[in-house]
Amino acid sequence: ERRRATSSSMDGEATERRITPAALKALIKEQHLYTTASLNEKLYLHFRGYERIEGLEGWTGLRALWLEGNGLSKIEGLDHQLDLRCLYLHQNCLTRIDNLDQCQKLATLQLSSNMIESLHNLSGLTQLSTLQLGNNKLRSADDLRHLLMCPSITVLDLQNNQIDDVAVFDLFECMPQLAVLQMQGNPVVAKAQNYRRGLLARGK
């Protein structure tokens, strides 16, 4: 109710929270972009208080999209971004990974500082190489097991979650391309002596 009251009492601010045609037109000018939306490969929509991804149907040429620092609770509105390579969604309010099946060229997915408790719906991203999930609410090997459906991942950031399950190391061993793993800030690190050394040795 507070959010509704704030929006209704501050019309200008409420307009900025929606990705409207008028807002996009202003951003085109601000970011010195092409006026024909489909010609643009980058778009910055970060730190603007948006609560929904919308209005991007015409932005079909995007390869990189910045949406961090908003109030997004759901991944949506990206059905037309078939060429997207990099998607930045950190510092939002996401609890799940959804609606990315059409972004099959996605190589970098930044989801740090959200509220994600388990991984799903990444298996269609066959070119995904960098997945950043630091500062979420991941706890166990079961929460991470979907990573086995993402064999192309080479860089995985899981730092500062709540992972306390040593079985995660067995899971990481089964990721054929994994080269960089960030696990600092998880309780499990204190449990596993020389975990980096052991992981590399068992992987040989």
PDB file of C-alpha atoms in Angstrom:
ATOM      1  CA  GLU A   1       0.000   0.000   0.000  1.00  0.00           C
ATOM      2  CA  ARG A   2       2.872   2.345   0.753  1.00  0.00           C
ATOM      3  CA  ARG A   3       4.245   1.793  -2.748  1.00  0.00           C
ATOM      4  CA  ARG A   4       0.869   2.580  -4.323  1.00  0.00           C
ATOM      5  CA  ALA A   5       0.467   5.676  -2.202  1.00  0.00           C
ATOM      6  CA  THR A   6       3.921   6.925  -3.137  1.00  0.00           C
ATOM      7  CA  SER A   7       3.315   6.272  -6.829  1.00  0.00           C
ATOM      8  CA  SER A   8      -0.058   8.011  -6.892  1.00  0.00           C
ATOM      9  CA  SER A   9       1.188  11.033  -4.996  1.00  0.00           C
ATOM     10  CA  MET A  10       4.297  11.483  -7.137  1.00  0.00           C
ATOM     11  CA  ASP A  11       3.160  11.109 -10.738  1.00  0.00           C
ATOM     12  CA  GLY A  12       6.544  11.882 -12.250  1.00  0.00           C
ATOM     13  CA  GLU A  13       8.308   9.246 -10.190  1.00  0.00           C
ATOM     14  CA  ALA A  14       5.592   6.702 -10.946  1.00  0.00           C
ATOM     15  CA  THR A  15       6.091   7.230 -14.693  1.00  0.00           C
ATOM     16  CA  GLU A  16       9.815   6.593 -14.370  1.00  0.00           C
ATOM     17  CA  ARG A  17       9.166   3.219 -12.726  1.00  0.00           C
ATOM     18  CA  ARG A  18       7.640   1.904 -15.962  1.00  0.00           C
ATOM     19  CA  ILE A  19       9.644   1.259 -19.097  1.00  0.00           C
ATOM     20  CA  THR A  20       7.292   3.268 -21.276  1.00  0.00           C
ATOM     21  CA  PRO A  21       7.801   4.456 -24.873  1.00  0.00           C
ATOM     22  CA  ALA A  22       8.360   7.947 -23.499  1.00  0.00           C
ATOM     23  CA  ALA A  23      10.991   6.691 -21.054  1.00  0.00           C
ATOM     24  CA  LEU A  24      12.791   4.772 -23.809  1.00  0.00           C
ATOM     25  CA  LYS A  25      12.693   7.797 -26.093  1.00  0.00           C
ATOM     26  CA  ALA A  26      14.365   9.852 -23.367  1.00  0.00           C
ATOM     27  CA  LEU A  27      16.992   7.144 -22.845  1.00  0.00           C
ATOM     28  CA  ILE A  28      17.774   7.046 -26.564  1.00  0.00           C
ATOM     29  CA  LYS A  29      18.645  10.716 -26.385  1.00  0.00           C
ATOM     30  CA  GLU A  30      20.479  10.419 -23.063  1.00  0.00           C
ATOM     31  CA  GLN A  31      22.595   7.444 -24.144  1.00  0.00           C
ATOM     32  CA  HIS A  32      23.154   8.697 -27.713  1.00  0.00           C
ATOM     33  CA  LEU A  33      21.492   5.645 -29.255  1.00  0.00           C
ATOM     34  CA  TYR A  34      19.948   5.055 -32.667  1.00  0.00           C
ATOM     35  CA  THR A  35      16.377   6.297 -32.871  1.00  0.00           C
ATOM     36  CA  THR A  36      15.455   3.008 -34.565  1.00  0.00           C
ATOM     37  CA  ALA A  37      15.389   0.717 -31.542  1.00  0.00           C
ATOM     38  CA  SER A  38      16.288  -2.462 -33.415  1.00  0.00           C
ATOM     39  CA  LEU A  39      19.682  -1.029 -34.449  1.00  0.00           C
ATOM     40  CA  ASN A  40      20.935  -0.708 -30.874  1.00  0.00           C
ATOM     41  CA  GLU A  41      23.138  -3.426 -29.377  1.00  0.00           C
ATOM     42  CA  LYS A  42      23.319  -1.993 -25.834  1.00  0.00           C
ATOM     43  CA  LEU A  43      20.788  -0.484 -23.455  1.00  0.00           C
ATOM     44  CA  TYR A  44      21.298   0.772 -19.909  1.00  0.00           C
ATOM     45  CA  LEU A  45      18.204   0.555 -17.695  1.00  0.00           C
ATOM     46  CA  HIS A  46      19.988   0.292 -14.353  1.00  0.00           C
ATOM     47  CA  PHE A  47      19.206   2.066 -11.066  1.00  0.00           C
ATOM     48  CA  ARG A  48      15.915   3.554 -12.222  1.00  0.00           C
ATOM     49  CA  GLY A  49      13.423   1.915  -9.880  1.00  0.00           C
ATOM     50  CA  TYR A  50      11.757  -0.251 -12.539  1.00  0.00           C
ATOM     51  CA  GLU A  51       9.587  -3.041 -11.176  1.00  0.00           C
ATOM     52  CA  ARG A  52       8.914  -4.852 -14.449  1.00  0.00           C
ATOM     53  CA  ILE A  53      10.806  -5.606 -17.662  1.00  0.00           C
ATOM     54  CA  GLU A  54       8.557  -4.410 -20.452  1.00  0.00           C
ATOM     55  CA  GLY A  55       8.377  -2.364 -23.627  1.00  0.00           C
ATOM     56  CA  LEU A  56      11.400  -3.906 -25.339  1.00  0.00           C
ATOM     57  CA  GLU A  57       9.603  -5.606 -28.231  1.00  0.00           C
ATOM     58  CA  GLY A  58      11.285  -3.346 -30.792  1.00  0.00           C
ATOM     59  CA  TRP A  59      14.788  -3.712 -29.339  1.00  0.00           C
ATOM     60  CA  THR A  60      15.535  -6.892 -31.237  1.00  0.00           C
ATOM     61  CA  GLY A  61      19.239  -6.179 -31.848  1.00  0.00           C
ATOM     62  CA  LEU A  62      20.289  -5.980 -28.196  1.00  0.00           C
ATOM     63  CA  ARG A  63      23.416  -7.902 -27.270  1.00  0.00           C
ATOM     64  CA  ALA A  64      23.909  -6.414 -23.796  1.00  0.00           C
ATOM     65  CA  LEU A  65      21.228  -5.225 -21.396  1.00  0.00           C
ATOM     66  CA  TRP A  66      21.843  -3.628 -17.993  1.00  0.00           C
ATOM     67  CA  LEU A  67      18.943  -3.887 -15.526  1.00  0.00           C
ATOM     68  CA  GLU A  68      20.749  -3.970 -12.196  1.00  0.00           C
ATOM     69  CA  GLY A  69      19.701  -1.961  -9.172  1.00  0.00           C
ATOM     70  CA  ASN A  70      15.981  -1.919  -9.877  1.00  0.00           C
ATOM     71  CA  GLY A  71      13.033  -3.509  -8.060  1.00  0.00           C
ATOM     72  CA  LEU A  72      12.497  -6.433 -10.414  1.00  0.00           C
ATOM     73  CA  SER A  73      10.855  -9.522  -8.890  1.00  0.00           C
ATOM     74  CA  LYS A  74      10.515 -11.532 -12.105  1.00  0.00           C
ATOM     75  CA  ILE A  75      12.494 -12.127 -15.289  1.00  0.00           C
ATOM     76  CA  GLU A  76      10.110 -11.379 -18.144  1.00  0.00           C
ATOM     77  CA  GLY A  77       9.650  -9.269 -21.249  1.00  0.00           C
ATOM     78  CA  LEU A  78      12.704 -10.592 -23.127  1.00  0.00           C
ATOM     79  CA  ASP A  79      10.921 -12.698 -25.741  1.00  0.00           C
ATOM     80  CA  HIS A  80      12.293 -10.593 -28.614  1.00  0.00           C
ATOM     81  CA  GLN A  81      15.935 -10.375 -27.502  1.00  0.00           C
ATOM     82  CA  LEU A  82      17.140 -13.380 -29.477  1.00  0.00           C
ATOM     83  CA  ASP A  83      20.675 -12.000 -29.949  1.00  0.00           C
ATOM     84  CA  LEU A  84      21.264 -11.137 -26.298  1.00  0.00           C
ATOM     85  CA  ARG A  85      24.752 -12.148 -25.103  1.00  0.00           C
ATOM     86  CA  CYS A  86      25.054 -10.363 -21.748  1.00  0.00           C
ATOM     87  CA  LEU A  87      22.279  -9.769 -19.224  1.00  0.00           C
ATOM     88  CA  TYR A  88      22.885  -7.911 -15.977  1.00  0.00           C
ATOM     89  CA  LEU A  89      20.148  -8.415 -13.368  1.00  0.00           C
ATOM     90  CA  HIS A  90      22.088  -8.087 -10.119  1.00  0.00           C
ATOM     91  CA  GLN A  91      20.793  -6.081  -7.151  1.00  0.00           C
ATOM     92  CA  ASN A  92      17.118  -6.787  -7.730  1.00  0.00           C
ATOM     93  CA  CYS A  93      14.449  -8.828  -5.903  1.00  0.00           C
ATOM     94  CA  LEU A  94      14.480 -11.995  -8.007  1.00  0.00           C
ATOM     95  CA  THR A  95      13.638 -15.315  -6.346  1.00  0.00           C
ATOM     96  CA  ARG A  96      13.643 -17.527  -9.459  1.00  0.00           C
ATOM     97  CA  ILE A  97      15.255 -17.825 -12.873  1.00  0.00           C
ATOM     98  CA  ASP A  98      12.546 -17.890 -15.541  1.00  0.00           C
ATOM     99  CA  ASN A  99      11.701 -16.936 -19.110  1.00  0.00           C
ATOM    100  CA  LEU A 100      15.168 -17.036 -20.669  1.00  0.00           C
ATOM    101  CA  ASP A 101      14.621 -19.944 -23.073  1.00  0.00           C
ATOM    102  CA  GLN A 102      14.472 -17.614 -26.075  1.00  0.00           C
ATOM    103  CA  CYS A 103      17.839 -16.015 -25.202  1.00  0.00           C
ATOM    104  CA  GLN A 104      19.805 -18.971 -26.514  1.00  0.00           C
ATOM    105  CA  LYS A 105      22.906 -16.919 -27.355  1.00  0.00           C
ATOM    106  CA  LEU A 106      23.301 -15.691 -23.784  1.00  0.00           C
ATOM    107  CA  ALA A 107      26.916 -16.061 -22.642  1.00  0.00           C
ATOM    108  CA  THR A 108      27.000 -13.954 -19.447  1.00  0.00           C
ATOM    109  CA  LEU A 109      24.249 -13.899 -16.837  1.00  0.00           C
ATOM    110  CA  GLN A 110      24.736 -11.713 -13.768  1.00  0.00           C
ATOM    111  CA  LEU A 111      22.258 -12.491 -10.965  1.00  0.00           C
ATOM    112  CA  SER A 112      24.218 -11.553  -7.862  1.00  0.00           C
ATOM    113  CA  SER A 113      22.536  -9.869  -4.898  1.00  0.00           C
ATOM    114  CA  ASN A 114      19.046 -11.242  -5.391  1.00  0.00           C
ATOM    115  CA  MET A 115      17.028 -13.748  -3.316  1.00  0.00           C
ATOM    116  CA  ILE A 116      17.404 -16.894  -5.428  1.00  0.00           C
ATOM    117  CA  GLU A 117      17.096 -20.116  -3.393  1.00  0.00           C
ATOM    118  CA  SER A 118      17.547 -22.743  -6.129  1.00  0.00           C
ATOM    119  CA  LEU A 119      18.487 -22.948  -9.804  1.00  0.00           C
ATOM    120  CA  HIS A 120      16.094 -23.822 -12.618  1.00  0.00           C
ATOM    121  CA  ASN A 121      15.428 -23.085 -16.292  1.00  0.00           C
ATOM    122  CA  LEU A 122      18.995 -22.635 -17.504  1.00  0.00           C
ATOM    123  CA  SER A 123      19.343 -25.808 -19.582  1.00  0.00           C
ATOM    124  CA  GLY A 124      18.299 -24.061 -22.807  1.00  0.00           C
ATOM    125  CA  LEU A 125      21.207 -21.604 -22.561  1.00  0.00           C
ATOM    126  CA  THR A 126      23.712 -23.775 -24.382  1.00  0.00           C
ATOM    127  CA  GLN A 127      26.255 -20.946 -24.811  1.00  0.00           C
ATOM    128  CA  LEU A 128      26.203 -19.760 -21.207  1.00  0.00           C
ATOM    129  CA  SER A 129      29.812 -19.471 -20.032  1.00  0.00           C
ATOM    130  CA  THR A 130      29.707 -17.013 -17.103  1.00  0.00           C
ATOM    131  CA  LEU A 131      27.110 -17.320 -14.332  1.00  0.00           C
ATOM    132  CA  GLN A 132      27.292 -14.965 -11.370  1.00  0.00           C
ATOM    133  CA  LEU A 133      25.140 -15.849  -8.350  1.00  0.00           C
ATOM    134  CA  GLY A 134      26.970 -14.279  -5.428  1.00  0.00           C
ATOM    135  CA  ASN A 135      24.960 -12.980  -2.473  1.00  0.00           C
ATOM    136  CA  ASN A 136      21.840 -15.078  -2.954  1.00  0.00           C
ATOM    137  CA  LYS A 137      20.202 -17.714  -0.709  1.00  0.00           C
ATOM    138  CA  LEU A 138      21.632 -20.925  -2.124  1.00  0.00           C
ATOM    139  CA  ARG A 139      22.318 -23.565   0.543  1.00  0.00           C
ATOM    140  CA  SER A 140      22.771 -27.139  -0.678  1.00  0.00           C
ATOM    141  CA  ALA A 141      23.882 -29.365  -3.529  1.00  0.00           C
ATOM    142  CA  ASP A 142      20.227 -29.885  -4.415  1.00  0.00           C
ATOM    143  CA  ASP A 143      19.807 -26.127  -4.855  1.00  0.00           C
ATOM    144  CA  LEU A 144      22.690 -26.190  -7.356  1.00  0.00           C
ATOM    145  CA  ARG A 145      22.073 -29.519  -9.094  1.00  0.00           C
ATOM    146  CA  HIS A 146      20.623 -27.818 -12.176  1.00  0.00           C
ATOM    147  CA  LEU A 147      24.167 -26.662 -12.986  1.00  0.00           C
ATOM    148  CA  LEU A 148      24.740 -30.149 -14.390  1.00  0.00           C
ATOM    149  CA  MET A 149      22.400 -29.128 -17.227  1.00  0.00           C
ATOM    150  CA  CYS A 150      24.742 -26.244 -18.106  1.00  0.00           C
ATOM    151  CA  PRO A 151      27.947 -27.939 -19.340  1.00  0.00           C
ATOM    152  CA  SER A 152      29.247 -24.806 -21.093  1.00  0.00           C
ATOM    153  CA  ILE A 153      29.794 -22.833 -17.862  1.00  0.00           C
ATOM    154  CA  THR A 154      33.455 -21.888 -17.371  1.00  0.00           C
ATOM    155  CA  VAL A 155      33.123 -19.145 -14.726  1.00  0.00           C
ATOM    156  CA  LEU A 156      30.860 -19.652 -11.710  1.00  0.00           C
ATOM    157  CA  ASP A 157      30.504 -17.136  -8.887  1.00  0.00           C
ATOM    158  CA  LEU A 158      28.723 -18.457  -5.772  1.00  0.00           C
ATOM    159  CA  GLN A 159      30.433 -16.348  -3.136  1.00  0.00           C
ATOM    160  CA  ASN A 160      28.566 -15.150  -0.052  1.00  0.00           C
ATOM    161  CA  ASN A 161      25.645 -17.539  -0.258  1.00  0.00           C
ATOM    162  CA  GLN A 162      24.656 -19.916   2.566  1.00  0.00           C
ATOM    163  CA  ILE A 163      26.139 -23.099   1.089  1.00  0.00           C
ATOM    164  CA  ASP A 164      26.899 -25.588   3.862  1.00  0.00           C
ATOM    165  CA  ASP A 165      26.858 -28.895   1.960  1.00  0.00           C
ATOM    166  CA  VAL A 166      30.178 -30.549   1.055  1.00  0.00           C
ATOM    167  CA  ALA A 167      28.379 -32.509  -1.687  1.00  0.00           C
ATOM    168  CA  VAL A 168      28.594 -29.376  -3.834  1.00  0.00           C
ATOM    169  CA  PHE A 169      32.217 -30.236  -4.587  1.00  0.00           C
ATOM    170  CA  ASP A 170      31.189 -33.544  -6.172  1.00  0.00           C
ATOM    171  CA  LEU A 171      28.766 -31.572  -8.295  1.00  0.00           C
ATOM    172  CA  PHE A 172      31.448 -29.124  -9.433  1.00  0.00           C
ATOM    173  CA  GLU A 173      33.652 -32.033 -10.497  1.00  0.00           C
ATOM    174  CA  CYS A 174      30.967 -33.018 -12.999  1.00  0.00           C
ATOM    175  CA  MET A 175      31.016 -29.637 -14.745  1.00  0.00           C
ATOM    176  CA  PRO A 176      33.369 -30.318 -17.685  1.00  0.00           C
ATOM    177  CA  GLN A 177      34.286 -26.734 -18.620  1.00  0.00           C
ATOM    178  CA  LEU A 178      34.442 -25.155 -15.164  1.00  0.00           C
ATOM    179  CA  ALA A 179      37.691 -23.181 -14.862  1.00  0.00           C
ATOM    180  CA  VAL A 180      36.958 -20.398 -12.353  1.00  0.00           C
ATOM    181  CA  LEU A 181      34.975 -21.050  -9.164  1.00  0.00           C
ATOM    182  CA  GLN A 182      34.337 -18.417  -6.497  1.00  0.00           C
ATOM    183  CA  MET A 183      33.084 -19.870  -3.207  1.00  0.00           C
ATOM    184  CA  GLN A 184      34.436 -17.546  -0.527  1.00  0.00           C
ATOM    185  CA  GLY A 185      31.959 -16.438   2.105  1.00  0.00           C
ATOM    186  CA  ASN A 186      30.117 -19.779   2.280  1.00  0.00           C
ATOM    187  CA  PRO A 187      30.116 -21.900   5.470  1.00  0.00           C
ATOM    188  CA  VAL A 188      31.163 -24.983   3.502  1.00  0.00           C
ATOM    189  CA  VAL A 189      34.584 -23.495   2.773  1.00  0.00           C
ATOM    190  CA  ALA A 190      35.567 -23.742   6.430  1.00  0.00           C
ATOM    191  CA  LYS A 191      34.505 -27.406   6.436  1.00  0.00           C
ATOM    192  CA  ALA A 192      36.563 -28.480   3.454  1.00  0.00           C
ATOM    193  CA  GLN A 193      40.309 -28.307   4.065  1.00  0.00           C
ATOM    194  CA  ASN A 194      42.216 -27.103   1.027  1.00  0.00           C
ATOM    195  CA  TYR A 195      39.027 -27.304  -1.001  1.00  0.00           C
ATOM    196  CA  ARG A 196      40.553 -25.641  -4.066  1.00  0.00           C
ATOM    197  CA  ARG A 197      43.498 -28.006  -4.113  1.00  0.00           C
ATOM    198  CA  GLY A 198      41.293 -31.054  -3.595  1.00  0.00           C
ATOM    199  CA  LEU A 199      38.875 -30.023  -6.296  1.00  0.00           C
ATOM    200  CA  LEU A 200      41.650 -29.562  -8.846  1.00  0.00           C
ATOM    201  CA  ALA A 201      43.394 -32.797  -7.896  1.00  0.00           C
ATOM    202  CA  ARG A 202      40.236 -34.895  -8.182  1.00  0.00           C
ATOM    203  CA  GLY A 203      39.381 -33.264 -11.468  1.00  0.00           C
ATOM    204  CA  LYS A 204      42.605 -34.403 -13.174  1.00  0.00           C
TER     205      LYS A 204
END
